[in-house]
mmCIF file of C-alpha atoms in Angstrom:
data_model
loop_
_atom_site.group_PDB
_atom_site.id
_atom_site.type_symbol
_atom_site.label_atom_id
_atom_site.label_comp_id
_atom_site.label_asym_id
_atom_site.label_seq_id
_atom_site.Cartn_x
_atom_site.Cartn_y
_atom_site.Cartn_z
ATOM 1 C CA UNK A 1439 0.000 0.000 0.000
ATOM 2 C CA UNK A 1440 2.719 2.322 1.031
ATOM 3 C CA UNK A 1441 4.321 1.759 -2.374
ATOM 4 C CA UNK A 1442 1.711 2.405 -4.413
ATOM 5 C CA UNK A 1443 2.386 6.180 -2.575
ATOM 6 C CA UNK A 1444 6.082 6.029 -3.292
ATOM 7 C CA UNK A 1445 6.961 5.697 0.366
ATOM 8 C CA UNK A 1446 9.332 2.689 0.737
ATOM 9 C CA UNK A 1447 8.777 0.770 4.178
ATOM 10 C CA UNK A 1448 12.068 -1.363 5.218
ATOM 11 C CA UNK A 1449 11.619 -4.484 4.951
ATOM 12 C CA UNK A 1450 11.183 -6.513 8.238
ATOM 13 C CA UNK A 1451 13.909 -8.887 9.390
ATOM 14 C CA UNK A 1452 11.735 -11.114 11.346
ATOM 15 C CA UNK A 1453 10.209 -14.562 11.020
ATOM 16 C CA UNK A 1454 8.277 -16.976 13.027
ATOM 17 C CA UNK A 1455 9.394 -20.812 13.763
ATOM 18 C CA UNK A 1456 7.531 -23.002 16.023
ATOM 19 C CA UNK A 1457 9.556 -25.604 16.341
ATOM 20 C CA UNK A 1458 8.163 -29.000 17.485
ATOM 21 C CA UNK A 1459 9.810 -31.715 19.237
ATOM 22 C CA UNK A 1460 8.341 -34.588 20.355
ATOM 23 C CA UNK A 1461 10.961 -37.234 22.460
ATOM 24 C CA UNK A 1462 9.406 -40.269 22.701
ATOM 25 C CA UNK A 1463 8.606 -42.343 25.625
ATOM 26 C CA UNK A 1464 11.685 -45.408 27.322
ATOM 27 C CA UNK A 1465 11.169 -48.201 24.991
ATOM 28 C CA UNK A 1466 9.391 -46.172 22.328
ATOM 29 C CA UNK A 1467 10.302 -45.959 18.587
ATOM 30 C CA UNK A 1468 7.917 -44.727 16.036
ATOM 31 C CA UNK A 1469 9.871 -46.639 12.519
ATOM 32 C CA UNK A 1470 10.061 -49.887 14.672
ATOM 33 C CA UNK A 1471 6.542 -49.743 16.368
ATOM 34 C CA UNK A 1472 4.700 -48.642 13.068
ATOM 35 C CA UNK A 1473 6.607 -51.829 10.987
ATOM 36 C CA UNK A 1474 4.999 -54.880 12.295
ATOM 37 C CA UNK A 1475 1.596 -55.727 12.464
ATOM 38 C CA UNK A 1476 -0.827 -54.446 14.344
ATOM 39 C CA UNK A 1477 1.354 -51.302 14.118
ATOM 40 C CA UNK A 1478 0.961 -49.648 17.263
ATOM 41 C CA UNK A 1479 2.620 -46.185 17.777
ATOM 42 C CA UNK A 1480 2.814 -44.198 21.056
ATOM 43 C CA UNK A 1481 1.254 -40.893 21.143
ATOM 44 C CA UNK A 1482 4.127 -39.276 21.060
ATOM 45 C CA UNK A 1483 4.434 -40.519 17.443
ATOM 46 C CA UNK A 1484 0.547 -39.733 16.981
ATOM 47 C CA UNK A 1485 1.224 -36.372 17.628
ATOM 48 C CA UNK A 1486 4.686 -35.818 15.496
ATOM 49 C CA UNK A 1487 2.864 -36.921 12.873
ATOM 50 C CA UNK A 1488 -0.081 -34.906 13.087
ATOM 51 C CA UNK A 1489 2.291 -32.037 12.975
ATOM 52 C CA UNK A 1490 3.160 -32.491 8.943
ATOM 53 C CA UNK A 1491 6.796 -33.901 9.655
ATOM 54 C CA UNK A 1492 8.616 -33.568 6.277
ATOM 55 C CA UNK A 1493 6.512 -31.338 4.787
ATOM 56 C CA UNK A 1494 8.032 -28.963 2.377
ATOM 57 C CA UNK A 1495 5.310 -26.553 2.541
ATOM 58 C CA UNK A 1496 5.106 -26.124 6.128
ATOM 59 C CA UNK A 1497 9.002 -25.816 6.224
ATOM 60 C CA UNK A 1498 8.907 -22.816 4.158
ATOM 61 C CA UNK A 1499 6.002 -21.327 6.707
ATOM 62 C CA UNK A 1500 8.222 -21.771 9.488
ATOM 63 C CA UNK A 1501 6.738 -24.853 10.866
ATOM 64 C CA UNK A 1502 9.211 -28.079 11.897
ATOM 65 C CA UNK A 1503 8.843 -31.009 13.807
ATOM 66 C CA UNK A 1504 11.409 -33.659 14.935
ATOM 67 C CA UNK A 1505 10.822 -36.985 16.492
ATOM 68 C CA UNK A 1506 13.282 -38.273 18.782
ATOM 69 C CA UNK A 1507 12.730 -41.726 19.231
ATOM 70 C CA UNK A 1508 12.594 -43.498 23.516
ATOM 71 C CA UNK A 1509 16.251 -44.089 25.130
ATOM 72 C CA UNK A 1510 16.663 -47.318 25.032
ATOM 73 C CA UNK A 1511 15.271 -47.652 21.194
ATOM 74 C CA UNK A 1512 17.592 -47.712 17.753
ATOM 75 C CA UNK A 1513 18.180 -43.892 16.664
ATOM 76 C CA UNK A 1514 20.732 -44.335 14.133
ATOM 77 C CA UNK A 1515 21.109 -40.265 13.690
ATOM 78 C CA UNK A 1516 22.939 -40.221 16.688
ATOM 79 C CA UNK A 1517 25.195 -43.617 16.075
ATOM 80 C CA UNK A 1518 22.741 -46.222 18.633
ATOM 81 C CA UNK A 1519 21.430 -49.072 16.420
ATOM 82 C CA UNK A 1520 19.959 -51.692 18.543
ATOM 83 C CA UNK A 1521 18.024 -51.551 21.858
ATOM 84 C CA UNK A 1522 19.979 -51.684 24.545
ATOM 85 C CA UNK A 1523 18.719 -52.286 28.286
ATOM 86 C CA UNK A 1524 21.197 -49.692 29.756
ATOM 87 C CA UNK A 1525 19.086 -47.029 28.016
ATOM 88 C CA UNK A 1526 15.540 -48.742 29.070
ATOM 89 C CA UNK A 1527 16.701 -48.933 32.738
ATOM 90 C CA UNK A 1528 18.935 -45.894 33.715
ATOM 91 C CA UNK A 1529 18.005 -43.820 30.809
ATOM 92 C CA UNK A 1530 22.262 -43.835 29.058
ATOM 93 C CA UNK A 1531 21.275 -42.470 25.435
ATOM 94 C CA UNK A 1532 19.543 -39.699 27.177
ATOM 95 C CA UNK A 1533 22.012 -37.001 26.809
ATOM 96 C CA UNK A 1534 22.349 -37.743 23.202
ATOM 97 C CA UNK A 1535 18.909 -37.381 22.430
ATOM 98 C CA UNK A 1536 18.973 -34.147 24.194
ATOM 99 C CA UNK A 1537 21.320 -32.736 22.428
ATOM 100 C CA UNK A 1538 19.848 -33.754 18.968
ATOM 101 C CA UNK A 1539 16.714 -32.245 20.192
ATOM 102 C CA UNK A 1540 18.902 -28.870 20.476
ATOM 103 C CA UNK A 1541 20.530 -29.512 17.400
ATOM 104 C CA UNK A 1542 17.576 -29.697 15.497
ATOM 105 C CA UNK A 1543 16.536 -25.876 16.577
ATOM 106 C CA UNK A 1544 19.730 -25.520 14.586
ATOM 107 C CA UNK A 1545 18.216 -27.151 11.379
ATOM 108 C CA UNK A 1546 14.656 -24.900 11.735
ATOM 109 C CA UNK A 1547 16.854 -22.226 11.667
ATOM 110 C CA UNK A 1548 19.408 -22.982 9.078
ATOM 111 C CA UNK A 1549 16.255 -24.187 6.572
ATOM 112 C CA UNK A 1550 14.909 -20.479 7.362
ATOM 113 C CA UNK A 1551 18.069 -18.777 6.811
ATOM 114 C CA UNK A 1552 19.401 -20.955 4.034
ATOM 115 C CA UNK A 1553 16.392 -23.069 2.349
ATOM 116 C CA UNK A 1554 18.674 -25.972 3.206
ATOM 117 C CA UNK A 1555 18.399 -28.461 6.221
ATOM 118 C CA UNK A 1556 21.583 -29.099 7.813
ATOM 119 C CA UNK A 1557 23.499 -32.600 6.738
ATOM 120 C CA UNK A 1558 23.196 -35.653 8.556
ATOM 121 C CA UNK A 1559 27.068 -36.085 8.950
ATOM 122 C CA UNK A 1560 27.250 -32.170 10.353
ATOM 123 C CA UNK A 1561 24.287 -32.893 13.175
ATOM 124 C CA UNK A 1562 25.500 -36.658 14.267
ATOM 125 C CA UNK A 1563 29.217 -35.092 14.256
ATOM 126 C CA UNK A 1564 28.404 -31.989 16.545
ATOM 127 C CA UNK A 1565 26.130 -34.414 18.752
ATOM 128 C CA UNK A 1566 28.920 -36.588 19.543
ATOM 129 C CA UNK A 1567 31.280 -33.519 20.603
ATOM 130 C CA UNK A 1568 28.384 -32.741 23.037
ATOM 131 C CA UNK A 1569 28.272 -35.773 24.630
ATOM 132 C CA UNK A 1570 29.755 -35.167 28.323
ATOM 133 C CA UNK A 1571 30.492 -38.686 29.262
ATOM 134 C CA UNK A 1572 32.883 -38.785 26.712
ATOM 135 C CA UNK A 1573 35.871 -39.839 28.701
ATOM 136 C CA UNK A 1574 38.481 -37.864 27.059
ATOM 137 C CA UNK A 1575 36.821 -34.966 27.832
ATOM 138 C CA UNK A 1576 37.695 -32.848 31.263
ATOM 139 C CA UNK A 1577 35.105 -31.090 32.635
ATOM 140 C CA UNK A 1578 35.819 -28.471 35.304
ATOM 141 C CA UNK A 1579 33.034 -26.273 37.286
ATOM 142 C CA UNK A 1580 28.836 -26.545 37.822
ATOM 143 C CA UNK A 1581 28.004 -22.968 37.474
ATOM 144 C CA UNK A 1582 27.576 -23.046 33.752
ATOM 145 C CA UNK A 1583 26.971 -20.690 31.662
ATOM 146 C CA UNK A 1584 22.958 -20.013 32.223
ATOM 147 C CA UNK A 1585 23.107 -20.105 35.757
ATOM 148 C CA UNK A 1586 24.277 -17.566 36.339
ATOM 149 C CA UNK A 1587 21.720 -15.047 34.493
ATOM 150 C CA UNK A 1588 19.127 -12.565 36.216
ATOM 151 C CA UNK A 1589 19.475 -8.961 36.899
ATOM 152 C CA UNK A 1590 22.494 -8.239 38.650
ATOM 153 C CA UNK A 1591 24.849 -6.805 36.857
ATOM 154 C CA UNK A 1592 27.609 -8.770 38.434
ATOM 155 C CA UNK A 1593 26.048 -12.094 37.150
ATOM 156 C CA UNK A 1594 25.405 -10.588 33.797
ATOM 157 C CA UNK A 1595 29.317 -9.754 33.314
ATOM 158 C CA UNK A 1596 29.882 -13.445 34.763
ATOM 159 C CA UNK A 1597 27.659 -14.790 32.355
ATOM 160 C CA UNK A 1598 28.988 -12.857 29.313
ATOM 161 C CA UNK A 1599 32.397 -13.630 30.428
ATOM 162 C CA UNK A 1600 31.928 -17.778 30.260
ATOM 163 C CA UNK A 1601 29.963 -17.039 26.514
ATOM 164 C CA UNK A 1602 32.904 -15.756 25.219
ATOM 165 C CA UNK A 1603 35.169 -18.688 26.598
ATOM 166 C CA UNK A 1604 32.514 -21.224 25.308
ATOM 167 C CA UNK A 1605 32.973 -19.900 21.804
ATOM 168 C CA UNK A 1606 37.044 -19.009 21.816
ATOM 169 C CA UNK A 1607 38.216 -21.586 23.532
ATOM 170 C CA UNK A 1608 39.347 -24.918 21.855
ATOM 171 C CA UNK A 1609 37.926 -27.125 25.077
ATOM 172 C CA UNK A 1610 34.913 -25.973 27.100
ATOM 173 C CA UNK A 1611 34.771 -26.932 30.525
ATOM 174 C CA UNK A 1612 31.217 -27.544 31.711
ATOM 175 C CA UNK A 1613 27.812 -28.983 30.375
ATOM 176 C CA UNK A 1614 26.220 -26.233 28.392
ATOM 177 C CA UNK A 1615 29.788 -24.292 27.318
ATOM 178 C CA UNK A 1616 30.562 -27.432 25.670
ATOM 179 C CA UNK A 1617 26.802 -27.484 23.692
ATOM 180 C CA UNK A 1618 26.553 -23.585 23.723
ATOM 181 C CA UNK A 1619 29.892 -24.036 21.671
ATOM 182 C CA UNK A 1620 28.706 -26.284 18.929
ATOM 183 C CA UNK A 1621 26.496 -24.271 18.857
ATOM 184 C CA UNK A 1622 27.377 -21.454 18.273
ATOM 185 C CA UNK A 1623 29.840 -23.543 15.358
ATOM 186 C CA UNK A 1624 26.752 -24.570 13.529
ATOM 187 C CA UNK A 1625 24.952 -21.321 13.368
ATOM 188 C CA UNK A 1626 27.951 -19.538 12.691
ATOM 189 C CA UNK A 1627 27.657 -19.462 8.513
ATOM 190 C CA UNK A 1628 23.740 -18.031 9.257
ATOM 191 C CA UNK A 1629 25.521 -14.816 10.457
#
């Protein structure tokens, strides 16, 4: 309308995602439940499909949706491709699944940005260098780096101070500098 006056309006940088993710239930996978007969898929699975997974359209209109299949369940994404009854009874896998969850964001925003989802290869490799009980891996400290936000500006400084050693320094040192780094590595062509 304003053009039609010969006013230019700036175009606005802003776009809507809803991002769904649906993590599945111990025990629970979607491909494996839905292949035999009867098929019989949680509700979790219900759900992610009621959501139009896959579908182009809905991509480009900001809309996602990932399924994360139960711990204890085959989710060859992230390297696990059997059950396993470590998963089923203390929940090991967890962590993983997590952290695909949160890479995944990471895809909705890189299809937005780029009209491309990110590569399988790209989202299993920064999964595994998020995984904390990787033994090789020191970590030192609990405070991490969202703990420690709220409105003092004391905390704030602390807070900005451990984001910019999560994404200079080679190896983080607690839970979320180590995933706030990858990150940070995966949005970092978006910028």
């Amino acid at each position: 309308m304003s053009q039609k006056h010969g006013i230019r309006m700036p175009m606005l940088c802003c776009k809507s995602l809803h991002v769904s993710l649906f993590f599945d239930d111990t025990n629970n996978n979607e491909l494996n439940d839905t292949s035999v007969m009867p098929p019989h898929p949680s509700n979790i699975a219900r759900l992610y499909h009621a959501c139009s997974p896959q579908n182009e359209r809905a991509n480009d209109r900001g809309f996602h949706s990932y399924y994360i299949p139960g711990v204890g369940t085959p989710f060859p994404e992230i390297n696990t491709m059997d059950y396993y009854s470590s998963g089923l009874t203390f929940a090991v896998g967890g962590e993983d699944r997590i952290n695909w969850g949160l890479i995944q964001i990471c895809d909705a925003l890189n299809y937005s940005i780029t009209g491309d989802h990110l590569q399988n290869t790209v989202m299993r490799k920064a999964v595994e260098a998020m995984n904390t009980s990787n033994s090789s891996r020191k970590l030192e400290g609990t405070a991490g780096i969202f703990g420690a936000i709220n409105s003092i500006p004391a905390n704030q400084q602390a807070t900005r101070k451990k984001y910019l050693e999560a994404i200079n320094n080679q190896e983080p040192r607690t839970t979320e500098m180590v995933r706030l780094h990858e990150i940070e590595k995966l949005l970092k062509p978006l910028k």
